[in-house]
Amino acid sequence: MVPPLTAATFITIILAGIFADGAWEIWARFITPFWVGGPLEPAALVQGVFGLSSRFAAEVIHLVVGVVFYPIGYLYIARPIARVVTPFLPWWIVGLGFGVGLWVFALYIMAHLFAGQPPFLGFITLTWASLVGHLIFGLVCATVVRWREGGF
């Protein structure tokens, strides 16, 4: 059901995180500005949630979460739940669903419940750009995991 805690699994986690976070960053910083007029700013959310004044510290926190903890969440929470609840769904749909879950976590739980912003930032254009970014993250994360497990 879940992968064993091995060096290969650790490498899978890190590779999935690097590629998924890299894809997210390309979307957030280079493509999103053409759509919404500016980049997505997850570090600003981290600063608001934790009361940090350091932009650098907020960027590092977001990077570590994206490279390490989100792929762990996919491997050990999202994918096992999907295998039990919706075993008929293909891996890439599970990856997209994981991305939606990350989006809900970011814009409802973190931005709204912790940082005091309107739920989903009031569904402004930035909200939808964030959804696309999280869908990309989830799909890339799932793709790397599938590749590492010999699924291609």
Short mmCIF file of C-alpha atoms in Angstrom, two decimals:
data_model
loop_
_atom_site.label_atom_id
_atom_site.label_comp_id
_atom_site.label_asym_id
_atom_site.label_seq_id
_atom_site.Cartn_x
_atom_site.Cartn_y
_atom_site.Cartn_z
CA MET A 1 0.00 0.00 0.00
CA VAL A 2 2.73 2.50 0.95
CA PRO A 3 6.35 2.37 -0.18
CA PRO A 4 8.99 1.14 2.27
CA LEU A 5 11.27 3.65 3.94
CA THR A 6 14.38 3.02 1.85
CA ALA A 7 17.07 5.09 0.18
CA ALA A 8 15.27 4.60 -3.14
CA THR A 9 12.06 5.99 -1.66
CA PHE A 10 13.94 8.96 -0.23
CA ILE A 11 15.45 9.64 -3.67
CA THR A 12 11.97 9.37 -5.21
CA ILE A 13 10.63 11.89 -2.69
CA ILE A 14 13.42 14.38 -3.37
CA LEU A 15 13.28 13.99 -7.17
CA ALA A 16 9.48 14.31 -7.19
CA GLY A 17 9.79 17.41 -5.02
CA ILE A 18 12.52 19.02 -7.10
CA PHE A 19 10.73 18.49 -10.40
CA ALA A 20 7.26 19.37 -9.07
CA ASP A 21 8.48 22.44 -7.21
CA GLY A 22 10.54 23.47 -10.24
CA ALA A 23 7.46 23.23 -12.46
CA TRP A 24 5.47 25.19 -9.86
CA GLU A 25 8.11 27.93 -9.73
CA ILE A 26 8.20 28.26 -13.52
CA TRP A 27 4.42 28.58 -13.55
CA ALA A 28 4.26 30.91 -10.53
CA ARG A 29 7.08 33.30 -11.37
CA PHE A 30 7.34 33.29 -15.16
CA ILE A 31 3.95 32.36 -16.65
CA THR A 32 1.40 33.57 -14.09
CA PRO A 33 2.49 37.24 -14.42
CA PHE A 34 1.26 37.22 -18.02
CA TRP A 35 -2.17 36.14 -16.79
CA VAL A 36 -2.67 38.05 -13.54
CA GLY A 37 -0.11 40.85 -13.78
CA GLY A 38 2.27 39.50 -11.16
CA PRO A 39 3.72 36.27 -9.80
CA LEU A 40 2.21 33.98 -7.23
CA GLU A 41 3.76 34.83 -3.86
CA PRO A 42 3.70 31.77 -1.58
CA ALA A 43 6.49 33.24 0.56
CA ALA A 44 4.20 36.15 1.43
CA LEU A 45 1.61 33.64 2.63
CA VAL A 46 4.25 31.86 4.73
CA GLN A 47 5.28 35.22 6.19
CA GLY A 48 1.67 36.00 7.08
CA VAL A 49 1.00 32.61 8.63
CA PHE A 50 4.15 32.48 10.75
CA GLY A 51 4.65 36.20 11.33
CA LEU A 52 8.06 36.15 9.67
CA SER A 53 9.76 39.34 8.61
CA SER A 54 12.41 37.49 6.61
CA ARG A 55 11.41 36.89 3.01
CA PHE A 56 14.38 34.53 2.64
CA ALA A 57 13.23 32.35 5.57
CA ALA A 58 9.73 32.21 4.09
CA GLU A 59 11.13 31.15 0.69
CA VAL A 60 13.21 28.42 2.35
CA ILE A 61 10.19 27.13 4.28
CA HIS A 62 8.10 27.00 1.11
CA LEU A 63 10.93 25.27 -0.76
CA VAL A 64 11.39 22.59 1.91
CA VAL A 65 7.66 21.96 2.12
CA GLY A 66 7.43 21.61 -1.67
CA VAL A 67 10.54 19.49 -2.15
CA VAL A 68 10.19 17.21 0.89
CA PHE A 69 6.86 17.29 2.68
CA TYR A 70 4.37 17.49 -0.19
CA PRO A 71 5.86 14.46 -1.99
CA ILE A 72 5.76 12.57 1.32
CA GLY A 73 2.08 13.54 1.53
CA TYR A 74 1.49 12.15 -1.94
CA LEU A 75 3.28 8.85 -1.30
CA TYR A 76 2.04 8.18 2.22
CA ILE A 77 -1.37 9.88 2.40
CA ALA A 78 -2.98 10.86 -0.91
CA ARG A 79 -2.06 7.87 -3.06
CA PRO A 80 -2.87 5.23 -0.41
CA ILE A 81 -6.24 6.86 0.27
CA ALA A 82 -6.98 6.99 -3.46
CA ARG A 83 -6.05 3.31 -3.83
CA VAL A 84 -8.62 2.40 -1.17
CA VAL A 85 -11.41 4.89 -1.92
CA THR A 86 -11.09 5.27 -5.70
CA PRO A 87 -8.95 2.38 -6.97
CA PHE A 88 -10.42 2.77 -10.46
CA LEU A 89 -8.84 6.19 -11.02
CA PRO A 90 -5.67 6.35 -13.12
CA TRP A 91 -2.48 7.61 -11.48
CA TRP A 92 -2.57 10.96 -13.28
CA ILE A 93 -6.08 11.76 -12.00
CA VAL A 94 -4.85 10.95 -8.49
CA GLY A 95 -1.96 13.37 -9.08
CA LEU A 96 -4.35 16.09 -10.20
CA GLY A 97 -6.57 15.38 -7.19
CA PHE A 98 -3.52 15.72 -4.97
CA GLY A 99 -2.88 19.11 -6.58
CA VAL A 100 -6.43 20.20 -5.79
CA GLY A 101 -5.90 19.09 -2.20
CA LEU A 102 -2.72 21.16 -1.98
CA TRP A 103 -4.60 24.16 -3.38
CA VAL A 104 -7.35 23.78 -0.76
CA PHE A 105 -4.69 23.45 1.94
CA ALA A 106 -2.87 26.58 0.73
CA LEU A 107 -5.79 28.90 0.03
CA TYR A 108 -8.36 27.78 2.56
CA ILE A 109 -6.50 26.31 5.51
CA MET A 110 -3.32 28.39 5.43
CA ALA A 111 -4.46 31.65 3.79
CA HIS A 112 -7.94 31.79 5.32
CA LEU A 113 -7.89 29.93 8.62
CA PHE A 114 -4.33 30.84 9.65
CA ALA A 115 -3.53 34.10 7.85
CA GLY A 116 -7.01 35.64 7.97
CA GLN A 117 -7.47 36.17 4.24
CA PRO A 118 -10.88 35.59 2.61
CA PRO A 119 -11.52 31.93 1.74
CA PHE A 120 -9.64 31.15 -1.47
CA LEU A 121 -8.67 34.85 -1.57
CA GLY A 122 -12.22 35.64 -2.65
CA PHE A 123 -11.86 33.62 -5.88
CA ILE A 124 -9.92 36.34 -7.67
CA THR A 125 -7.86 35.60 -10.78
CA LEU A 126 -4.86 34.79 -8.59
CA THR A 127 -6.92 31.99 -7.01
CA TRP A 128 -7.29 30.25 -10.35
CA ALA A 129 -3.63 30.77 -11.23
CA SER A 130 -2.80 29.12 -7.92
CA LEU A 131 -5.10 26.21 -8.76
CA VAL A 132 -3.32 25.66 -12.08
CA GLY A 133 0.05 25.79 -10.30
CA HIS A 134 -1.04 23.22 -7.74
CA LEU A 135 -2.48 20.98 -10.47
CA ILE A 136 0.88 21.15 -12.24
CA PHE A 137 2.67 20.33 -8.99
CA GLY A 138 0.44 17.33 -8.29
CA LEU A 139 0.72 15.97 -11.82
CA VAL A 140 4.51 16.35 -11.97
CA CYS A 141 4.90 14.80 -8.52
CA ALA A 142 2.77 11.80 -9.54
CA THR A 143 4.61 11.48 -12.85
CA VAL A 144 8.03 11.34 -11.19
CA VAL A 145 6.80 8.79 -8.64
CA ARG A 146 5.35 6.65 -11.43
CA TRP A 147 8.59 6.90 -13.43
CA ARG A 148 10.71 5.99 -10.39
CA GLU A 149 8.50 2.98 -9.68
CA GLY A 150 8.96 1.73 -13.24
CA GLY A 151 5.52 2.71 -14.47
CA PHE A 152 6.71 4.02 -17.84
#
